[in-house]
Coordinates of C-alpha atoms in Angstrom, one line a residue:
M1 CA -187.6 97.3 -186.4
P2 CA -186.7 99.0 -189.8
A3 CA -184.7 97.0 -192.3
T4 CA -181.0 97.5 -192.1
E5 CA -178.8 97.5 -195.4
P6 CA -175.6 95.4 -195.2
D7 CA -173.1 97.9 -196.6
G8 CA -169.8 97.9 -194.8
V9 CA -170.9 95.3 -192.2
D10 CA -168.3 93.1 -191.1
A11 CA -168.6 89.3 -190.6
V12 CA -169.6 89.8 -187.1
G13 CA -172.1 92.4 -187.9
L14 CA -173.6 90.1 -190.6
D15 CA -173.9 87.1 -188.2
R16 CA -175.9 89.4 -185.9
L17 CA -178.2 90.5 -188.8
I18 CA -178.8 87.0 -189.9
A19 CA -179.6 85.9 -186.3
E20 CA -182.1 88.7 -186.0
R21 CA -183.7 87.7 -189.1
R22 CA -183.9 84.0 -188.1
S23 CA -185.2 85.0 -184.7
K24 CA -188.4 87.0 -186.7
A25 CA -188.9 83.7 -188.5
D26 CA -189.0 81.8 -185.4
A27 CA -191.5 84.2 -183.9
L28 CA -193.7 83.8 -186.7
R29 CA -193.7 80.1 -186.6
A30 CA -194.6 80.5 -182.8
A31 CA -197.4 82.6 -183.8
G32 CA -198.8 80.0 -186.0
I33 CA -197.5 81.8 -189.4
E34 CA -195.4 79.7 -191.8
P35 CA -192.7 82.2 -192.9
F36 CA -192.2 79.9 -196.2
P37 CA -195.8 78.9 -197.3
N38 CA -196.3 76.7 -200.3
T39 CA -198.2 79.0 -202.7
F40 CA -199.7 82.2 -203.4
P41 CA -202.4 81.7 -206.2
G42 CA -203.8 84.1 -208.5
R43 CA -200.9 86.5 -208.4
R44 CA -200.6 88.9 -211.5
P45 CA -197.3 90.3 -212.8
I46 CA -196.6 93.8 -211.8
A47 CA -196.0 95.2 -215.3
E48 CA -199.6 93.8 -216.3
V49 CA -201.1 95.3 -213.2
R50 CA -199.5 98.7 -214.0
A51 CA -200.6 98.6 -217.6
A52 CA -204.1 97.9 -216.7
H53 CA -204.2 100.7 -214.4
E54 CA -202.4 103.6 -216.1
A55 CA -205.6 105.6 -216.8
L56 CA -206.2 106.2 -213.1
E57 CA -206.4 109.8 -212.0
P58 CA -204.5 111.0 -208.8
G59 CA -206.9 110.2 -206.0
D60 CA -208.9 107.5 -207.6
E61 CA -209.0 103.8 -206.6
G62 CA -209.9 100.9 -208.9
T63 CA -212.6 98.5 -208.2
E64 CA -210.7 95.2 -208.9
V65 CA -209.1 93.4 -206.1
L66 CA -206.0 91.7 -207.3
R67 CA -202.8 90.0 -206.0
V68 CA -199.4 90.9 -206.7
A69 CA -196.0 89.3 -205.3
G70 CA -192.4 90.4 -205.2
R71 CA -189.4 91.3 -203.2
L72 CA -189.5 94.0 -200.7
T73 CA -186.7 96.5 -202.0
A74 CA -187.6 99.8 -200.2
R75 CA -189.9 101.0 -197.2
R76 CA -190.9 104.3 -196.1
G77 CA -192.9 105.3 -193.2
Q78 CA -193.5 103.7 -189.8
G79 CA -196.8 103.7 -187.5
K80 CA -200.2 104.0 -189.0
V81 CA -199.1 104.3 -192.7
A82 CA -196.1 102.8 -194.7
F83 CA -195.2 102.6 -198.3
L84 CA -193.3 99.7 -199.6
D85 CA -191.7 99.0 -203.1
L86 CA -192.3 95.5 -204.4
E87 CA -190.2 94.2 -207.5
D88 CA -190.8 91.3 -209.8
R89 CA -189.0 90.3 -212.9
D90 CA -191.2 92.8 -215.0
G91 CA -191.3 95.7 -212.8
R92 CA -191.9 97.7 -209.6
I93 CA -195.0 98.8 -207.8
Q94 CA -195.6 100.8 -204.7
V95 CA -197.7 99.1 -201.7
W96 CA -199.9 101.4 -199.7
A97 CA -200.3 99.9 -196.3
S98 CA -202.3 101.5 -193.5
I99 CA -203.3 100.3 -190.1
D100 CA -206.9 101.3 -191.1
R101 CA -207.0 98.6 -193.7
L102 CA -204.8 95.9 -192.5
G103 CA -205.3 96.1 -188.7
E104 CA -203.0 96.5 -185.9
E105 CA -201.7 92.9 -185.8
A106 CA -201.1 92.7 -189.5
M107 CA -199.6 96.0 -189.8
G108 CA -197.2 95.2 -186.9
R109 CA -196.0 92.3 -188.8
L110 CA -195.6 94.3 -191.9
L111 CA -193.4 96.7 -190.2
E112 CA -191.3 93.9 -189.0
S113 CA -190.5 92.7 -192.5
D114 CA -186.9 93.0 -193.8
L115 CA -185.7 94.1 -197.1
G116 CA -185.3 91.0 -199.4
D117 CA -188.4 89.3 -197.9
L118 CA -190.9 88.2 -200.5
L119 CA -194.4 89.4 -200.0
G120 CA -197.7 88.7 -201.6
V121 CA -200.1 91.6 -201.4
E122 CA -204.0 91.7 -202.0
G123 CA -206.0 94.8 -202.6
P124 CA -207.2 97.4 -205.2
V125 CA -204.9 99.7 -207.2
A126 CA -205.2 103.3 -206.5
R127 CA -203.0 106.4 -207.6
T128 CA -201.9 108.5 -204.7
R129 CA -202.3 112.1 -204.7
R130 CA -198.7 112.5 -205.6
G131 CA -199.3 110.4 -208.7
E132 CA -197.8 107.1 -207.6
L133 CA -199.6 104.0 -208.8
S134 CA -200.0 101.8 -205.7
V135 CA -201.7 98.6 -204.4
V136 CA -203.7 99.2 -201.4
A137 CA -202.9 96.5 -199.1
A138 CA -206.0 94.9 -197.8
E139 CA -203.8 91.5 -196.9
V140 CA -200.2 91.0 -197.0
T141 CA -198.6 87.5 -197.0
L142 CA -195.1 86.7 -196.3
L143 CA -194.0 84.3 -198.9
A144 CA -190.4 83.6 -198.1
K145 CA -188.3 85.0 -195.2
A146 CA -184.9 86.5 -196.5
L147 CA -182.4 85.2 -193.8
R148 CA -179.7 87.3 -195.3
P149 CA -179.8 90.9 -196.1
P150 CA -179.6 91.9 -199.8
P151 CA -177.0 94.0 -201.3
D152 CA -177.6 97.8 -201.4
K153 CA -180.1 98.2 -204.2
H154 CA -179.0 102.0 -204.8
A155 CA -175.5 101.4 -204.9
G156 CA -175.8 98.1 -206.9
L157 CA -173.2 95.1 -206.6
K158 CA -170.0 96.3 -208.1
D159 CA -167.5 93.6 -207.3
P160 CA -167.1 91.1 -210.4
E161 CA -166.2 88.3 -208.2
T162 CA -169.3 88.4 -206.0
R163 CA -171.5 89.4 -209.4
Y164 CA -170.2 86.2 -211.2
R165 CA -170.2 83.6 -208.2
Q166 CA -173.3 84.8 -206.7
R167 CA -175.2 85.9 -209.8
Y168 CA -178.6 85.8 -207.8
L169 CA -177.3 88.6 -205.8
D170 CA -176.4 90.4 -209.1
L171 CA -179.9 89.8 -210.7
L172 CA -181.3 91.3 -207.4
S173 CA -179.4 94.3 -207.4
N174 CA -178.8 95.3 -210.9
D175 CA -181.9 96.0 -213.3
D176 CA -179.5 96.1 -216.2
V177 CA -178.3 92.4 -215.4
R178 CA -181.7 91.3 -215.3
G179 CA -182.4 93.2 -218.6
T180 CA -179.4 91.3 -220.4
F181 CA -180.7 87.9 -219.5
V182 CA -184.2 88.8 -220.8
A183 CA -182.5 89.9 -224.0
R184 CA -180.7 86.7 -224.1
A185 CA -183.9 84.8 -223.8
K186 CA -185.7 86.8 -226.5
T187 CA -182.6 86.1 -228.6
I188 CA -183.0 82.6 -228.4
A189 CA -186.7 82.5 -228.6
A190 CA -186.4 84.6 -231.9
I191 CA -183.9 82.2 -233.4
R192 CA -186.2 79.3 -232.9
R193 CA -188.9 80.9 -234.5
F194 CA -187.1 82.0 -237.4
L195 CA -185.8 78.5 -238.1
E196 CA -189.1 76.6 -237.3
D197 CA -190.8 79.1 -239.7
R198 CA -188.3 77.9 -242.5
G199 CA -189.1 74.2 -241.8
F200 CA -186.1 73.3 -239.6
L201 CA -186.5 70.6 -237.1
E202 CA -184.9 71.0 -233.7
V203 CA -183.0 67.8 -232.6
E204 CA -180.7 66.6 -229.6
T205 CA -177.5 65.0 -230.2
P206 CA -175.1 63.4 -227.6
A207 CA -173.2 65.6 -225.3
L208 CA -171.2 62.5 -224.1
Q209 CA -169.5 61.2 -227.3
P210 CA -167.4 58.3 -227.8
M211 CA -165.5 60.3 -230.5
Y212 CA -165.3 64.0 -230.3
G213 CA -165.1 66.0 -233.5
G214 CA -166.5 69.0 -235.6
A215 CA -164.1 71.6 -234.5
A216 CA -160.3 72.0 -233.6
A217 CA -160.4 72.1 -229.7
R218 CA -159.2 69.9 -226.9
P219 CA -162.0 67.9 -225.3
F220 CA -163.2 67.3 -221.5
V221 CA -162.5 63.6 -220.9
T222 CA -164.6 61.4 -218.5
H223 CA -165.1 57.9 -217.5
H224 CA -168.3 55.8 -217.7
N225 CA -168.1 53.0 -215.0
Q226 CA -170.9 50.7 -216.3
L227 CA -169.6 50.9 -220.0
D228 CA -165.8 50.9 -218.8
R229 CA -164.9 53.4 -221.5
D230 CA -163.7 56.9 -221.8
L231 CA -166.3 59.3 -223.1
Y232 CA -165.8 63.1 -224.1
L233 CA -167.9 66.2 -223.6
R234 CA -168.7 67.3 -227.1
I235 CA -166.8 70.1 -228.6
A236 CA -169.4 70.3 -231.3
P237 CA -172.6 68.4 -232.4
E238 CA -171.6 68.9 -236.2
L239 CA -170.9 65.1 -237.1
Y240 CA -174.0 63.7 -235.5
L241 CA -176.0 66.6 -237.2
K242 CA -174.8 65.5 -240.5
R243 CA -175.8 61.9 -239.7
C244 CA -179.5 63.3 -239.3
L245 CA -179.1 64.6 -243.0
V246 CA -178.0 61.1 -244.1
G247 CA -181.1 59.7 -242.4
G248 CA -183.3 61.9 -244.4
L249 CA -183.9 64.9 -241.8
E250 CA -183.2 67.5 -244.4
R251 CA -183.4 70.5 -242.4
V252 CA -182.1 70.3 -238.7
Y253 CA -180.7 72.3 -236.0
E254 CA -179.5 72.2 -232.2
L255 CA -179.3 74.9 -229.8
G256 CA -177.2 73.9 -227.0
K257 CA -174.1 73.5 -225.0
N258 CA -170.5 72.7 -226.1
F259 CA -167.4 72.2 -224.0
R260 CA -163.8 73.0 -224.8
N261 CA -161.0 72.6 -222.5
E262 CA -159.1 75.6 -223.4
G263 CA -158.4 79.1 -222.1
V264 CA -160.8 81.7 -220.5
S265 CA -160.9 85.0 -222.0
F266 CA -163.3 87.9 -222.6
K267 CA -164.6 85.9 -225.4
H268 CA -164.1 82.3 -224.3
N269 CA -165.9 80.3 -221.6
P270 CA -165.2 76.3 -221.4
E271 CA -169.0 75.8 -221.5
F272 CA -170.8 77.8 -224.2
T273 CA -174.0 78.0 -226.1
T274 CA -174.0 77.4 -229.8
L275 CA -176.5 77.1 -232.6
E276 CA -175.8 74.7 -235.4
T277 CA -177.9 74.3 -238.3
Y278 CA -177.9 71.7 -241.5
E279 CA -179.9 72.2 -244.5
A280 CA -179.8 70.0 -247.6
Y281 CA -179.4 71.0 -251.2
V282 CA -178.0 74.5 -250.4
D283 CA -174.5 76.0 -250.2
Y284 CA -172.6 78.5 -248.2
A285 CA -174.0 81.4 -250.2
H286 CA -177.4 80.6 -249.3
V287 CA -176.4 80.0 -245.6
A288 CA -175.0 83.5 -245.5
E289 CA -178.3 85.0 -246.6
M290 CA -180.2 83.2 -243.9
L291 CA -177.6 84.2 -241.3
E292 CA -178.0 87.9 -242.0
S293 CA -181.8 87.8 -241.9
M294 CA -181.9 85.5 -238.7
V295 CA -179.3 87.8 -236.8
H296 CA -181.3 90.8 -237.9
E297 CA -184.6 89.4 -236.7
A298 CA -183.0 88.4 -233.3
A299 CA -181.6 91.9 -232.9
V300 CA -185.0 93.4 -233.3
A301 CA -186.6 90.9 -230.9
A302 CA -184.1 91.3 -228.3
T303 CA -183.3 95.2 -228.6
G304 CA -186.4 96.5 -230.5
G305 CA -184.2 97.7 -233.6
S306 CA -181.6 96.9 -235.9
T307 CA -178.9 98.9 -234.5
V308 CA -177.0 98.6 -231.3
A309 CA -174.3 100.8 -229.5
W310 CA -170.9 99.0 -229.3
G311 CA -168.3 101.0 -227.5
D312 CA -167.9 104.1 -229.7
H313 CA -169.4 102.6 -232.7
V314 CA -173.1 101.9 -233.7
I315 CA -173.5 98.5 -235.4
D316 CA -176.2 98.0 -237.9
F317 CA -177.5 94.5 -238.5
T318 CA -179.8 95.2 -241.5
P319 CA -178.9 93.0 -244.5
P320 CA -176.9 92.6 -246.7
W321 CA -173.8 92.5 -244.8
T322 CA -170.3 93.1 -246.4
R323 CA -168.8 90.3 -248.0
L324 CA -164.6 90.1 -248.4
D325 CA -162.4 87.5 -249.6
L326 CA -160.3 86.2 -246.8
R327 CA -156.9 86.4 -248.3
D328 CA -157.6 89.7 -249.9
A329 CA -158.8 91.3 -246.5
I330 CA -156.0 90.0 -244.7
G331 CA -153.5 91.3 -247.3
A332 CA -155.1 94.7 -247.0
A333 CA -155.1 94.8 -243.0
S334 CA -151.4 93.1 -242.6
G335 CA -149.6 94.0 -245.9
I336 CA -148.8 90.2 -246.0
D337 CA -150.0 88.4 -249.1
V338 CA -150.5 84.8 -248.0
R339 CA -150.7 83.6 -251.4
E340 CA -147.0 84.3 -251.6
H341 CA -146.1 82.7 -248.3
T342 CA -147.2 79.2 -248.7
T343 CA -145.0 77.3 -246.1
A344 CA -145.2 77.6 -242.5
E345 CA -141.5 79.1 -242.4
A346 CA -142.3 81.9 -245.0
L347 CA -145.4 83.0 -243.3
R348 CA -143.7 83.0 -239.9
D349 CA -140.8 85.1 -241.3
A350 CA -143.5 87.7 -242.9
M351 CA -145.4 88.0 -239.5
R352 CA -142.3 88.4 -237.4
A353 CA -140.9 91.0 -239.8
G354 CA -144.1 92.8 -239.3
G355 CA -143.8 92.7 -235.4
L356 CA -146.7 89.9 -235.2
E357 CA -146.5 86.9 -232.9
A358 CA -145.7 83.7 -234.8
P359 CA -144.7 80.9 -232.6
D360 CA -142.2 78.2 -233.6
D361 CA -143.5 74.7 -234.4
T362 CA -146.8 76.1 -235.5
P363 CA -148.4 74.9 -238.8
W364 CA -149.2 77.1 -241.8
A365 CA -152.9 77.0 -241.2
K366 CA -152.7 78.1 -237.6
L367 CA -150.3 80.8 -238.4
L368 CA -152.9 82.1 -240.9
D369 CA -155.6 82.1 -238.4
A370 CA -153.2 84.0 -236.0
L371 CA -152.6 86.6 -238.7
L372 CA -156.5 87.0 -238.9
T373 CA -156.8 87.3 -235.3
Q374 CA -154.0 90.0 -234.9
T375 CA -154.5 92.1 -237.8
L376 CA -158.0 91.8 -239.5
E377 CA -160.4 90.6 -236.8
P378 CA -160.2 93.7 -234.6
T379 CA -161.2 96.0 -237.5
L380 CA -164.4 94.2 -238.5
I381 CA -166.8 96.2 -236.4
Q382 CA -169.9 96.1 -238.7
P383 CA -171.1 92.8 -239.7
T384 CA -168.9 91.3 -242.4
F385 CA -168.6 87.9 -244.0
L386 CA -165.0 86.6 -244.7
L387 CA -165.3 84.1 -247.6
N388 CA -163.1 81.2 -249.2
Y389 CA -160.8 79.7 -246.6
P390 CA -157.8 77.6 -247.3
L391 CA -158.4 73.9 -247.3
E392 CA -155.9 73.3 -244.5
L393 CA -158.1 75.4 -242.0
S394 CA -161.3 73.6 -243.0
P395 CA -161.6 69.8 -242.8
F396 CA -165.3 69.6 -243.3
A397 CA -165.8 72.0 -246.0
K398 CA -166.2 71.4 -249.7
R399 CA -163.6 72.6 -252.3
T400 CA -164.4 75.4 -254.6
S401 CA -165.0 74.5 -258.3
D402 CA -162.1 76.5 -259.5
D403 CA -159.5 76.2 -256.8
P404 CA -158.9 72.7 -255.0
G405 CA -156.9 74.6 -252.4
T406 CA -159.8 76.7 -251.2
V407 CA -163.1 75.6 -249.6
E408 CA -166.6 77.3 -249.6
R409 CA -166.5 78.6 -246.1
F410 CA -167.3 81.9 -244.5
E411 CA -167.0 83.4 -241.0
A412 CA -169.0 86.2 -239.9
F413 CA -167.6 88.9 -237.7
V414 CA -169.3 91.6 -235.9
G415 CA -167.8 94.0 -233.2
G416 CA -164.2 92.7 -233.8
M417 CA -165.0 89.1 -233.1
E418 CA -166.3 86.0 -234.8
I419 CA -169.9 85.1 -234.3
A420 CA -170.4 82.4 -237.0
N421 CA -168.8 80.0 -239.3
A422 CA -170.3 78.2 -242.2
F423 CA -169.5 75.4 -245.0
T424 CA -170.6 74.1 -247.9
E425 CA -170.4 70.7 -246.3
L426 CA -168.1 68.1 -247.5
N427 CA -170.1 64.9 -248.5
D428 CA -167.5 62.9 -250.5
P429 CA -166.5 60.2 -248.0
D430 CA -163.1 59.5 -249.7
D431 CA -162.1 63.2 -249.8
Q432 CA -163.4 63.3 -246.1
R433 CA -161.1 60.3 -245.3
E434 CA -158.3 62.3 -246.9
R435 CA -158.9 65.2 -244.8
F436 CA -159.1 63.2 -241.6
A437 CA -155.5 61.7 -242.4
M438 CA -154.2 65.4 -242.9
Q439 CA -155.8 66.2 -239.3
Q440 CA -154.2 62.8 -238.0
A441 CA -150.6 63.7 -239.4
D442 CA -151.1 67.0 -237.5
R443 CA -151.9 65.2 -234.2
E444 CA -149.0 63.0 -234.8
A445 CA -147.0 66.1 -235.0
G446 CA -148.2 67.3 -231.6
D447 CA -151.5 69.3 -232.5
D448 CA -153.7 67.9 -229.8
E449 CA -156.5 70.1 -231.2
A450 CA -156.7 68.3 -234.5
Q451 CA -159.8 66.2 -235.4
P452 CA -159.3 62.4 -235.0
M453 CA -160.2 59.9 -237.5
D454 CA -163.8 59.0 -237.3
E455 CA -164.7 55.8 -238.9
D456 CA -168.4 55.7 -237.9
F457 CA -169.0 59.2 -239.5
L458 CA -167.3 58.1 -242.7
A459 CA -169.5 54.9 -242.6
A460 CA -172.6 57.4 -242.6
L461 CA -171.1 59.4 -245.4
E462 CA -170.7 56.3 -247.4
H463 CA -174.6 55.7 -247.3
G464 CA -174.9 59.2 -249.2
M465 CA -175.2 62.7 -247.6
P466 CA -177.0 65.3 -249.9
P467 CA -175.2 68.5 -250.7
A468 CA -175.8 70.8 -247.7
G469 CA -175.1 74.2 -246.0
G470 CA -173.9 74.1 -242.3
L471 CA -173.8 76.9 -240.1
G472 CA -172.5 77.5 -236.5
V473 CA -173.4 80.5 -234.4
G474 CA -171.9 81.5 -230.9
I475 CA -175.1 82.6 -229.0
D476 CA -173.2 84.0 -226.1
R477 CA -171.1 86.5 -228.3
L478 CA -174.3 87.3 -230.2
V479 CA -176.1 88.3 -226.9
M480 CA -172.7 90.4 -225.9
L481 CA -173.3 92.5 -229.1
F482 CA -177.1 93.0 -228.6
T483 CA -176.5 93.9 -225.0
G484 CA -173.2 96.0 -225.3
K485 CA -171.3 93.7 -223.1
S486 CA -167.6 93.3 -223.5
S487 CA -167.1 90.1 -221.5
I488 CA -168.8 86.8 -222.1
R489 CA -169.1 86.5 -218.5
E490 CA -171.7 89.1 -218.4
V491 CA -174.1 87.2 -220.8
I492 CA -173.6 83.7 -219.0
L493 CA -175.6 83.3 -215.7
F494 CA -172.9 81.2 -214.1
P495 CA -169.8 81.4 -215.8
A496 CA -166.6 79.3 -215.1
M497 CA -164.5 80.6 -212.4
R498 CA -161.4 79.7 -210.5
S499 CA -161.8 78.0 -207.1

């Protein structure tokens, strides 16, 4: 029977369709045909097959017999001739099936196939008289029987809940979604190439940590039964990567998952992917140059060019990027000179006078960050570095030589959101201990995101860490920019969802 699309089918109708498909699988087994065979050797990607036969003229047939495999997404015709569309990750090709080549029994089985079935086809490639490149089926093998009907390929899968919870259906239905995750893979591969070409060593540090740190965030807590101790899913790999510098691994990076027990938004997911790099004997200015070159190369690899569409804007990743002093830029955007409002009370009053949110019992550093988020950040569409942050916001960054209250730190913003954070890394263990003590005071005052004291890390610093530049990049947000997606859920295959 012809395949049936599931659009508008209620639960009873869906159960009937599933029962029909299961009945077909049972009938194949009864005929001695396995509907889920183990392998299909010699298969070639569809895009490769198409590229190799583009020169065929209408009516011509190639001499090579080859094999393709993919999911059945459309079928036209019945009886003695049928045309089917097969799709794999890289493309689509038509299958030209006829009773003359396949025989009556095989043709009958093929016509019993359903949309969503995975098929393997063997035969030469021809171009039909209408100009369609096709595999002329000499043999067709069912590789996996789809027991559930697929979403409508033409209408696409629209419901966000279904798209995110059952991403496999989203990938099946929407070519753009597949393209997004191909672009993500290309982005990550390009970043790895960039770093390895510059002598960086990829390392792996613990995701389960006895002491969390390296960022201001609440951790996820778990308990190890054998060790009988609480452990934390890491909020950042920073403090372990710096230990690698102490140990003589002078250029290291890690590309992996971090976990933060915080809110979910269009740019936040509890589990997210970051890149962190640490390079000895350089400062944050060197890191900024490296970042803009790396992101530019990744953009070209993922999109084919250095510009991308972002809403009504066109973002250009070509270096050099704009560089602004943080305090000056905030003043220009908000009308508030934070140099003149040096206490939490004064800054809070100034923000409220300007109609901005400024919660009570919030320390000065967090109010400054809120001021940045509410006024300046949304305006930073083109790639921009904000330089030289207050010490209170940066417990791991080295002070500038001319102002002990300012540290050598930048954040990079594109598309109105932060994509990267970097320091000239603090390597003085006594200064670091003082910073930890400041953070500890914030914790005791109720800030559960403040960095706890880490004596083991301080002991590592006391062995001597070279001067270094460190960098953290949000990979998910970078992919959002490259693919024009406004929500982080669009670029994470399986995002966190409510139950």
